[in-house]
Short mmCIF file of C-alpha atoms in Angstrom, two decimals:
data_model
loop_
_atom_site.label_atom_id
_atom_site.label_comp_id
_atom_site.label_asym_id
_atom_site.label_seq_id
_atom_site.Cartn_x
_atom_site.Cartn_y
_atom_site.Cartn_z
CA MET A 29 25.84 -8.00 14.82
CA ASN A 30 26.33 -8.41 11.16
CA THR A 31 23.85 -6.93 8.52
CA ASP A 32 22.62 -10.32 7.41
CA ALA A 33 22.12 -11.48 11.47
CA LEU A 34 20.39 -8.16 12.08
CA GLU A 35 17.93 -8.55 9.21
CA TRP A 36 17.09 -12.00 10.30
CA ALA A 37 16.72 -11.12 13.91
CA LEU A 38 14.50 -8.08 12.67
CA MET A 39 12.24 -10.21 10.71
CA LYS A 40 11.49 -12.72 13.78
CA ALA A 41 11.23 -9.43 15.89
CA GLU A 42 8.23 -8.27 13.61
CA ARG A 43 6.33 -11.54 13.54
CA ARG A 44 6.43 -11.68 17.33
CA VAL A 45 5.40 -7.78 17.77
CA LEU A 46 2.46 -8.25 15.21
CA LYS A 47 1.53 -11.41 17.02
CA ILE A 48 1.54 -9.24 20.47
CA GLN A 49 -0.10 -6.42 18.72
CA THR A 50 -3.06 -8.24 17.43
CA LYS A 51 -3.79 -9.88 21.04
CA LEU A 52 -3.65 -6.09 22.64
CA HIS A 53 -6.13 -5.16 20.02
CA GLN A 54 -8.50 -7.89 20.46
CA TRP A 55 -8.35 -7.62 24.36
CA ALA A 56 -9.14 -3.99 24.26
CA ALA A 57 -12.07 -4.58 21.38
CA GLU A 58 -13.52 -6.94 23.96
CA GLY A 59 -14.66 -4.31 26.25
CA SER A 60 -14.23 -0.61 26.64
CA GLY A 61 -13.91 -0.59 30.24
CA ARG A 62 -10.82 -3.03 30.27
CA GLN A 63 -7.45 -1.64 31.63
CA PHE A 64 -3.91 -2.66 30.98
CA ASP A 65 -1.86 -2.77 34.17
CA ASP A 66 1.18 -4.73 33.19
CA VAL A 67 2.49 -3.33 29.63
CA PHE A 68 5.81 -2.03 30.46
CA ASN A 69 7.65 -5.05 29.94
CA LEU A 70 6.36 -5.11 26.49
CA VAL A 71 7.96 -1.51 25.89
CA CYS A 72 11.37 -3.09 27.05
CA ASP A 73 10.97 -6.05 25.14
CA PRO A 74 13.92 -6.77 22.65
CA ALA A 75 11.83 -7.63 20.01
CA PHE A 76 9.76 -4.33 20.50
CA LEU A 77 12.89 -2.02 20.63
CA LEU A 78 14.34 -3.60 17.60
CA VAL A 79 11.31 -3.02 15.63
CA ALA A 80 11.30 0.50 17.07
CA TRP A 81 14.87 1.01 16.13
CA ALA A 82 14.07 -0.27 12.37
CA ARG A 83 11.49 2.22 12.20
CA VAL A 84 13.47 5.28 13.47
CA ARG A 85 16.48 4.20 11.21
CA ARG A 86 13.98 4.26 8.00
CA ASN A 87 12.30 7.37 8.89
CA LYS A 88 13.82 10.41 7.02
CA GLY A 89 14.90 12.26 10.06
CA ALA A 90 17.46 9.36 10.70
CA ARG A 91 20.04 12.03 9.77
CA THR A 92 18.73 14.65 12.16
CA ALA A 93 20.43 14.78 15.64
CA GLY A 94 18.89 15.73 18.89
CA VAL A 95 20.49 18.02 21.80
CA ASP A 96 23.14 15.29 22.16
CA GLY A 97 24.20 15.58 18.10
CA GLN A 98 23.99 11.85 17.60
CA THR A 99 22.31 10.77 14.70
CA ALA A 100 20.86 7.01 13.57
CA TYR A 101 23.67 6.43 11.33
CA TYR A 102 26.51 7.29 14.30
CA ILE A 103 24.72 4.69 16.46
CA GLU A 104 24.62 2.17 13.46
CA HIS A 105 28.19 2.74 13.13
CA ARG A 106 29.00 2.28 17.00
CA GLY A 107 26.70 -0.79 16.95
CA VAL A 108 22.88 -1.40 17.18
CA GLU A 109 23.01 -4.32 19.50
CA VAL A 110 25.21 -2.58 22.33
CA PHE A 111 22.73 0.55 21.88
CA LEU A 112 19.62 -1.59 22.35
CA ASP A 113 21.21 -3.54 25.23
CA SER A 114 22.25 -0.31 27.04
CA LEU A 115 18.82 1.40 26.65
CA ARG A 116 16.69 -1.71 27.75
CA ALA A 117 19.17 -1.92 30.76
CA ASP A 118 18.70 1.78 31.69
CA MET A 119 14.54 1.30 31.35
CA LYS A 120 14.35 -1.80 33.42
CA SER A 121 16.35 -0.10 36.40
CA GLY A 122 14.69 3.01 35.88
CA GLU A 123 17.33 5.20 34.91
CA PHE A 124 16.44 6.10 31.73
CA ARG A 125 15.34 9.90 31.45
CA PRO A 126 14.33 11.72 28.44
CA LEU A 127 16.51 14.72 27.18
CA PRO A 128 15.03 18.19 25.94
CA VAL A 129 13.91 18.25 22.25
CA ARG A 130 15.81 20.34 20.16
CA GLU A 131 13.52 23.42 18.71
CA ARG A 132 13.55 24.10 15.08
CA MET A 133 11.07 26.77 13.64
CA ILE A 134 9.30 25.85 10.23
CA PRO A 135 8.19 28.71 8.53
CA LYS A 136 4.59 28.33 7.29
CA PRO A 137 3.71 28.32 3.56
CA GLY A 138 2.00 31.84 2.69
CA THR A 139 2.56 33.41 6.02
CA SER A 140 5.11 35.15 8.10
CA ARG A 141 4.34 32.72 11.05
CA HIS A 142 6.30 29.71 12.26
CA ARG A 143 5.59 26.21 13.29
CA ARG A 144 7.86 24.69 16.26
CA LEU A 145 9.16 21.44 15.50
CA GLY A 146 10.65 19.50 18.41
CA ILE A 147 13.48 17.11 17.36
CA PRO A 148 14.03 14.46 20.22
CA THR A 149 17.40 12.39 20.44
CA VAL A 150 17.57 9.13 18.52
CA ARG A 151 17.38 7.17 21.88
CA ASP A 152 14.22 9.01 22.81
CA ARG A 153 12.59 8.28 19.58
CA VAL A 154 13.26 4.54 19.88
CA VAL A 155 11.61 4.44 23.41
CA GLN A 156 9.01 6.69 21.51
CA ALA A 157 8.67 4.04 19.10
CA ALA A 158 8.25 1.18 21.10
CA LEU A 159 5.58 2.77 23.32
CA LYS A 160 3.59 3.33 19.96
CA LEU A 161 4.01 -0.23 19.06
CA VAL A 162 2.36 -1.14 22.36
CA LEU A 163 -0.36 1.78 22.81
CA GLU A 164 -1.64 2.10 19.38
CA PRO A 165 -3.26 -1.52 19.02
CA ILE A 166 -5.09 -0.73 22.33
CA TRP A 167 -6.26 2.84 21.48
CA GLU A 168 -7.32 2.12 18.09
CA THR A 169 -10.19 -0.13 19.66
CA ASP A 170 -11.60 3.32 21.32
CA PHE A 171 -10.68 5.97 18.14
CA LEU A 172 -13.82 6.50 16.45
CA PRO A 173 -14.54 6.04 12.61
CA CYS A 174 -14.76 9.77 12.03
CA SER A 175 -10.67 10.39 12.83
CA TYR A 176 -8.58 9.69 10.05
CA GLY A 177 -5.13 11.65 10.60
CA PHE A 178 -2.13 9.58 11.63
CA ARG A 179 -4.24 6.44 12.13
CA PRO A 180 -2.85 3.14 10.37
CA GLY A 181 -4.81 2.35 6.90
CA ARG A 182 -6.55 5.66 6.77
CA ARG A 183 -5.78 8.43 4.49
CA ALA A 184 -6.69 12.42 3.92
CA HIS A 185 -8.84 11.15 0.87
CA ASP A 186 -10.98 9.07 2.84
CA ALA A 187 -11.80 12.35 5.27
CA VAL A 188 -12.67 14.38 2.01
CA ALA A 189 -14.62 11.71 0.45
CA GLU A 190 -16.86 11.37 3.68
CA ILE A 191 -17.52 14.89 3.73
CA ARG A 192 -18.69 14.67 -0.22
CA ILE A 193 -20.99 11.87 0.42
CA PHE A 194 -22.57 13.36 3.39
CA ALA A 195 -22.85 16.72 1.89
CA SER A 196 -24.88 14.97 -1.10
CA PRO A 197 -28.14 13.52 -1.39
CA PRO A 198 -29.61 11.72 0.54
CA HIS A 199 -27.71 12.99 3.48
CA ARG A 200 -27.49 16.82 2.62
CA TYR A 201 -25.62 18.41 5.50
CA GLU A 202 -25.49 21.66 3.94
CA TRP A 203 -23.65 23.81 6.72
CA ALA A 204 -19.98 23.31 7.54
CA VAL A 205 -18.19 24.47 10.47
CA GLU A 206 -14.26 24.50 9.82
CA GLY A 207 -12.65 24.09 12.90
CA ASP A 208 -9.07 25.55 13.50
CA ILE A 209 -7.48 24.88 16.93
CA THR A 210 -5.06 27.35 17.97
CA ALA A 211 -1.35 25.94 18.54
CA CYS A 212 -3.30 22.52 19.49
CA PHE A 213 0.11 20.65 19.66
CA ASP A 214 1.53 23.45 22.24
CA GLU A 215 -1.54 23.78 24.46
CA ILE A 216 -2.86 20.24 25.15
CA SER A 217 -3.22 19.99 29.12
CA HIS A 218 -1.02 17.52 30.39
CA SER A 219 -3.26 16.44 33.42
CA ALA A 220 -6.12 16.13 31.22
CA LEU A 221 -4.16 13.75 28.70
CA LEU A 222 -2.91 11.57 31.32
CA GLU A 223 -6.02 11.36 32.73
CA ARG A 224 -7.11 9.74 29.44
CA VAL A 225 -4.12 7.73 29.31
CA ARG A 226 -5.21 6.07 32.54
CA GLU A 227 -8.67 5.17 31.55
CA ARG A 228 -7.11 2.42 29.39
CA VAL A 229 -3.33 2.04 30.74
CA THR A 230 -3.11 1.96 34.19
CA ASP A 231 0.50 0.54 34.34
CA ARG A 232 2.31 3.30 36.48
CA ARG A 233 5.69 2.96 34.78
CA VAL A 234 4.11 3.54 31.28
CA VAL A 235 2.23 6.54 32.57
CA ARG A 236 5.31 7.70 34.39
CA LEU A 237 7.32 7.49 31.02
CA ILE A 238 4.74 9.36 28.82
CA LYS A 239 4.76 11.94 31.49
CA ALA A 240 8.55 12.35 31.26
CA PHE A 241 8.42 12.70 27.53
CA LEU A 242 5.60 15.46 27.88
CA LYS A 243 7.82 17.48 30.74
CA ALA A 244 11.28 16.78 29.15
CA GLY A 245 11.57 20.43 27.92
CA ILE A 246 12.46 22.45 24.84
CA LEU A 247 16.12 23.59 23.81
CA SER A 248 15.55 26.56 21.74
CA GLU A 249 17.38 27.83 18.72
CA ASP A 250 19.21 30.26 20.95
CA ARG A 251 20.05 27.35 23.32
CA ARG A 252 17.81 28.32 26.29
CA LEU A 253 16.20 25.55 27.92
CA LYS A 254 12.37 25.98 28.58
CA ASP A 255 10.07 24.00 30.57
CA THR A 256 6.83 22.53 28.94
CA ALA A 257 3.73 23.07 31.20
CA ALA A 258 1.72 21.93 28.39
CA GLY A 259 1.59 20.34 24.98
CA THR A 260 3.48 17.52 23.11
CA PRO A 261 6.30 18.44 21.06
CA GLN A 262 5.36 18.21 17.27
CA GLY A 263 8.08 15.79 15.85
CA GLY A 264 8.16 13.23 18.17
CA ILE A 265 7.13 9.69 16.89
CA LEU A 266 4.49 9.48 19.98
CA SER A 267 3.14 13.00 19.57
CA PRO A 268 0.65 12.40 16.73
CA LEU A 269 -1.04 9.43 19.04
CA LEU A 270 -1.13 11.19 22.05
CA SER A 271 -2.89 14.10 19.96
CA ASN A 272 -5.39 11.86 18.52
CA LEU A 273 -6.11 10.37 22.12
CA ALA A 274 -6.70 14.16 23.44
CA LEU A 275 -8.90 15.39 20.31
CA SER A 276 -10.84 12.35 20.48
CA VAL A 277 -13.26 14.06 23.01
CA LEU A 278 -14.41 16.12 19.89
CA ASP A 279 -15.29 12.73 18.37
CA GLU A 280 -16.91 11.28 21.13
CA HIS A 281 -19.03 14.42 22.09
CA PHE A 282 -20.37 14.43 18.07
CA ALA A 283 -20.50 10.63 17.62
CA PRO A 284 -23.96 9.92 16.38
CA PRO A 285 -25.47 6.78 17.76
CA ARG A 286 -25.48 3.61 16.09
CA GLN A 287 -28.11 1.59 14.35
CA ALA A 288 -29.19 -1.87 15.74
CA PRO A 289 -26.91 -4.71 14.96
CA GLY A 290 -27.58 -6.27 11.24
CA VAL A 291 -27.41 -2.49 9.70
CA HIS A 292 -23.97 -2.96 9.02
CA GLY A 293 -23.06 -0.09 11.55
CA ARG A 294 -24.31 2.83 9.59
CA TRP A 295 -25.09 5.61 11.45
CA LYS A 296 -28.76 7.23 11.46
CA ARG A 297 -29.61 9.46 8.70
CA SER A 298 -31.67 11.30 11.24
CA VAL A 299 -28.36 12.77 13.17
CA PRO A 300 -28.26 16.37 12.45
CA HIS A 301 -24.43 16.67 12.20
CA ARG A 302 -21.57 14.62 11.18
CA LEU A 303 -17.82 15.38 12.44
CA VAL A 304 -14.89 14.65 9.97
CA ARG A 305 -11.35 14.96 11.55
CA TYR A 306 -8.09 14.83 10.50
CA ALA A 307 -5.68 15.11 13.17
CA ASP A 308 -6.22 18.86 14.17
CA ASP A 309 -8.08 19.84 10.96
CA TRP A 310 -11.64 19.16 11.33
CA VAL A 311 -14.89 19.88 9.75
CA LEU A 312 -18.45 19.53 11.25
CA LEU A 313 -21.41 18.96 9.01
CA VAL A 314 -24.78 20.33 10.19
CA ARG A 315 -27.89 19.62 8.74
CA GLY A 316 -30.36 22.64 9.36
CA THR A 317 -29.75 26.33 9.76
CA ARG A 318 -26.80 28.46 10.38
CA ALA A 319 -27.80 29.21 13.94
CA ASP A 320 -27.92 25.18 14.25
CA ALA A 321 -24.28 25.47 12.91
CA GLU A 322 -23.19 28.37 15.37
CA SER A 323 -24.43 26.10 18.43
CA LYS A 324 -22.43 23.32 17.11
CA ARG A 325 -19.30 25.35 17.11
CA ASP A 326 -19.95 26.80 20.56
CA GLN A 327 -20.20 23.08 21.78
CA ALA A 328 -17.09 22.20 20.33
CA ALA A 329 -15.14 25.21 21.74
CA ALA A 330 -16.77 23.96 25.16
CA VAL A 331 -15.54 20.27 24.73
CA LEU A 332 -11.94 21.45 23.60
CA SER A 333 -11.64 23.58 26.61
CA SER A 334 -11.66 20.58 28.77
CA MET A 335 -8.34 19.64 27.10
CA GLY A 336 -6.82 22.89 27.69
CA LEU A 337 -7.64 23.72 23.76
CA ARG A 338 -8.98 26.88 21.98
CA LEU A 339 -11.00 27.49 18.87
CA SER A 340 -9.44 30.25 16.69
CA GLU A 341 -12.24 32.92 16.27
CA GLU A 342 -10.69 34.43 13.21
CA LYS A 343 -10.11 31.12 11.32
CA THR A 344 -13.29 29.28 12.48
CA LYS A 345 -15.42 29.53 9.86
CA ILE A 346 -19.64 28.59 9.30
CA VAL A 347 -20.05 28.24 5.25
CA HIS A 348 -22.80 26.95 3.16
CA ILE A 349 -21.79 24.16 1.06
CA ASP A 350 -22.57 26.22 -1.98
CA GLU A 351 -19.81 28.71 -1.04
CA GLY A 352 -17.54 25.84 -0.63
CA PHE A 353 -14.72 25.65 1.95
CA ASP A 354 -10.96 24.34 1.65
CA PHE A 355 -10.07 21.05 3.63
CA LEU A 356 -6.67 19.13 3.40
CA GLY A 357 -5.66 21.23 0.06
CA TRP A 358 -9.17 20.25 -1.53
CA ARG A 359 -11.66 22.81 -2.67
CA ILE A 360 -15.16 21.17 -1.52
CA GLN A 361 -18.22 23.08 -3.00
CA ARG A 362 -21.49 22.30 -4.54
CA HIS A 363 -22.30 23.99 -7.73
CA ARG A 364 -24.57 22.97 -10.98
CA LYS A 365 -22.87 20.81 -13.68
CA ARG A 366 -22.62 22.23 -16.85
CA GLY A 367 -25.61 21.79 -18.88
CA THR A 368 -27.91 20.45 -16.81
CA ASP A 369 -30.22 21.55 -13.97
CA ARG A 370 -28.58 19.37 -11.31
CA SER A 371 -26.23 20.33 -8.69
CA TYR A 372 -23.29 18.19 -7.28
CA VAL A 373 -20.76 18.48 -4.46
CA TYR A 374 -17.17 18.60 -6.45
CA THR A 375 -13.64 18.16 -4.80
CA TYR A 376 -10.49 19.69 -6.63
CA PRO A 377 -7.42 21.04 -5.54
CA SER A 378 -7.65 24.50 -3.92
CA LYS A 379 -6.25 27.71 -5.19
CA LYS A 380 -3.74 27.67 -1.93
CA ALA A 381 -2.55 24.37 -2.80
CA LEU A 382 -1.98 25.26 -6.59
CA LYS A 383 0.02 28.33 -5.74
CA SER A 384 2.12 26.27 -3.43
CA ALA A 385 3.05 23.83 -6.07
CA MET A 386 3.81 26.76 -8.50
CA GLY A 387 5.67 28.26 -5.86
CA LYS A 388 7.91 25.02 -5.38
CA VAL A 389 8.44 24.86 -9.13
CA LYS A 390 9.49 28.14 -9.45
CA LEU A 391 11.84 27.84 -6.47
CA ARG A 392 13.56 24.50 -7.66
CA CYS A 393 14.00 26.45 -11.26
CA ASP A 394 15.46 29.45 -9.50
CA ARG A 395 18.02 27.22 -7.14
CA ILE A 396 19.30 24.70 -9.76
CA ASP A 397 22.36 26.29 -11.17
CA THR A 398 21.95 26.48 -14.92
CA ASN A 399 25.43 25.10 -14.95
CA GLN A 400 23.97 21.48 -14.03
CA PRO A 401 22.46 19.44 -17.05
CA LEU A 402 18.79 20.08 -17.69
CA SER A 403 18.20 16.49 -16.73
CA VAL A 404 18.92 17.59 -13.12
CA LEU A 405 16.38 20.02 -13.28
CA LEU A 406 13.84 17.63 -14.99
CA LEU A 407 14.30 14.91 -12.17
CA SER A 408 13.95 17.26 -9.42
CA LEU A 409 10.70 18.71 -11.02
CA GLY A 410 9.50 15.17 -11.56
CA SER A 411 9.66 13.81 -8.06
CA LEU A 412 7.89 17.05 -6.97
CA LEU A 413 5.08 16.89 -9.70
CA ARG A 414 4.38 12.91 -9.43
CA GLY A 415 3.70 13.35 -5.52
CA TRP A 416 1.38 16.37 -6.07
CA THR A 417 -0.55 14.99 -8.78
CA ALA A 418 -1.02 11.76 -7.28
CA TYR A 419 -2.46 13.35 -4.16
CA PHE A 420 -4.90 15.09 -6.19
CA ARG A 421 -5.76 12.71 -8.84
CA PRO A 422 -8.92 11.53 -7.14
CA GLY A 423 -10.91 14.49 -7.81
CA VAL A 424 -12.03 16.95 -10.49
CA SER A 425 -8.09 18.28 -11.37
CA HIS A 426 -8.15 17.93 -14.98
CA ARG A 427 -7.92 21.56 -15.55
CA THR A 428 -5.77 22.46 -12.78
CA PHE A 429 -3.11 19.86 -13.96
CA HIS A 430 -3.03 21.13 -17.25
CA TYR A 431 -2.63 24.78 -15.84
CA LEU A 432 0.10 23.41 -13.85
CA SER A 433 1.74 21.75 -16.89
CA HIS A 434 1.75 24.98 -18.36
CA TYR A 435 3.60 26.85 -15.70
CA THR A 436 6.03 24.23 -15.40
CA TRP A 437 6.80 24.23 -19.01
CA GLN A 438 7.11 28.22 -18.91
CA CYS A 439 9.68 27.96 -16.16
CA VAL A 440 11.66 25.30 -17.55
CA MET A 441 11.87 27.44 -20.80
CA ARG A 442 12.87 30.40 -18.77
CA TRP A 443 15.51 28.20 -16.87
CA LEU A 444 16.91 27.16 -20.47
CA ARG A 445 16.85 30.68 -21.67
CA ARG A 446 19.11 31.79 -18.70
CA LYS A 447 21.41 28.60 -19.71
CA HIS A 448 21.75 29.41 -23.19
CA LEU A 449 21.71 33.10 -23.19
CA LYS A 450 23.14 33.68 -26.89
CA SER A 451 21.14 30.61 -28.49
CA SER A 452 18.27 30.69 -30.50
CA TRP A 453 14.91 29.20 -30.08
CA GLY A 454 15.52 27.06 -32.83
CA TYR A 455 18.53 25.62 -31.37
CA LEU A 456 16.81 25.14 -28.05
CA LYS A 457 14.16 23.17 -29.87
CA ARG A 458 16.60 20.93 -31.82
CA ARG A 459 18.62 20.14 -28.69
CA TYR A 460 15.90 19.61 -26.19
CA TYR A 461 13.17 17.86 -28.44
CA CYS A 462 11.15 15.28 -27.29
CA ASN A 463 8.32 12.97 -29.27
CA GLY A 464 7.92 14.84 -31.93
CA LYS A 465 6.43 17.79 -29.81
CA TRP A 466 7.99 20.96 -28.07
CA TRP A 467 8.59 19.40 -24.86
CA PRO A 468 11.88 19.24 -22.50
CA ALA A 469 14.06 16.30 -22.45
CA GLU A 470 17.65 15.61 -22.34
CA GLY A 471 19.57 12.28 -21.98
CA GLY A 472 16.39 10.27 -21.82
CA VAL A 473 14.83 12.26 -18.88
CA VAL A 474 11.66 13.65 -20.00
CA LEU A 475 9.96 16.59 -18.15
CA PHE A 476 7.12 15.18 -15.94
CA ASP A 477 3.69 16.19 -17.58
CA PRO A 478 0.84 16.99 -14.86
CA GLY A 479 -1.52 17.45 -17.70
CA ALA A 480 -0.99 13.86 -18.84
CA VAL A 481 -2.29 12.32 -15.55
CA PRO A 482 -5.74 11.00 -15.85
CA THR A 483 -8.08 11.71 -12.88
CA THR A 484 -10.26 9.37 -11.09
CA ARG A 485 -12.89 9.09 -8.43
CA TYR A 486 -11.95 7.77 -5.08
CA SER A 487 -13.83 5.02 -3.85
CA TYR A 488 -15.41 5.79 -0.27
CA ARG A 489 -14.61 3.20 2.26
CA GLY A 490 -16.51 4.01 5.21
CA SER A 491 -16.34 1.34 7.85
CA LYS A 492 -14.56 -0.95 5.66
CA ILE A 493 -11.45 0.21 6.69
CA PRO A 494 -9.15 -2.52 7.67
CA THR A 495 -6.57 -2.45 10.65
CA PRO A 496 -3.04 -4.00 10.60
CA TRP A 497 -3.96 -6.67 13.30
CA PRO A 498 -5.99 -9.52 11.67
CA SER A 499 -8.58 -11.44 13.43
CA PRO A 500 -7.67 -14.89 14.44
#
């Protein structure tokens, strides 16, 4: 199939998939007890497989191979149509079997520990993407508004804004339980997870397929095959959705009752707690005393144990909003505003996030050889700093941006000093001069200035976050 024909087929497939997803979402929303017993044919549908392939192909990991050594580019060269037809035939006949994921250990920033990443084969990724296309619209009707991670249309900024809103007047949730789940993706109980899958999806073929992915095993870096008795490999397309399904037990336990119809679905202010979760990172806001927060922490540990998960005793903390805490890279803390007697809850980049950004700036300045033009370094730093400042722009980040700007300027100046060991500062200033100020630039490429990025306030969307599946 040529490129134009594939693009046209993909366009039609996406319209068909969206139409079916919308119907699934509407049917699931009609009643929490409705079960779906015949959705395997949708997973095998040519339109769903083609859209799944397109998403795998566009993913950054398309060049990464699984245990079979095949990348998305290799399959594209051999022929996408042949690949999808063969995959569909294997699924329909029941011959499809997931291969073990390839293990890759990723160092955790600032620690000596590593995080396990499981890389499935491209063939398995396409099937997982097709499963997600079918299952996500169904389970999204059950997921509660307090969950934000790996859900369509929801962002980390929404979670941070919700904490700020509910820690401020008139809500005044002043105690926070910072939850840390030990090895969340590695310890989820398969039996408990599949039981939650069957609450909505009773199609045995789909349940068997999910179970097969969970039990596929791991090929370690030393080429040893390990069984997977628990957990869902972090790195698979389906893993975030399954982890959200498992962790929704926490959401359901702490979900406050809703007000009567006609009050726009807002939760009662009399509720003594409020949960905000982003994947396996969560904060439970508590109104009351520290003893009340400790009681809620114990409840959370008991609820998570039903899914085979454990709270880390060392990392799970109880803090007052005046002490502040870090969440998703932000520091959330209440303190008095300068020149006034009033206190406000502020959100600004955490020291850990700033230190990480500075480390990346230094690393790029160290790794890019001084034989390269300055513009190569400036482009590399620009992509890094633009993304970092865009994430932290909706907050009290002005001072942090200026600090990072000064640090980046120093790193670039040291790089230039190494590049021109025998040149004077006057020569460097004449050669790398920009806009009437001493700011690095070369060939029309100017060093991105974080200090020039204006900050703003993120608008809390609450229950107004739309779904990708429009109502009729």
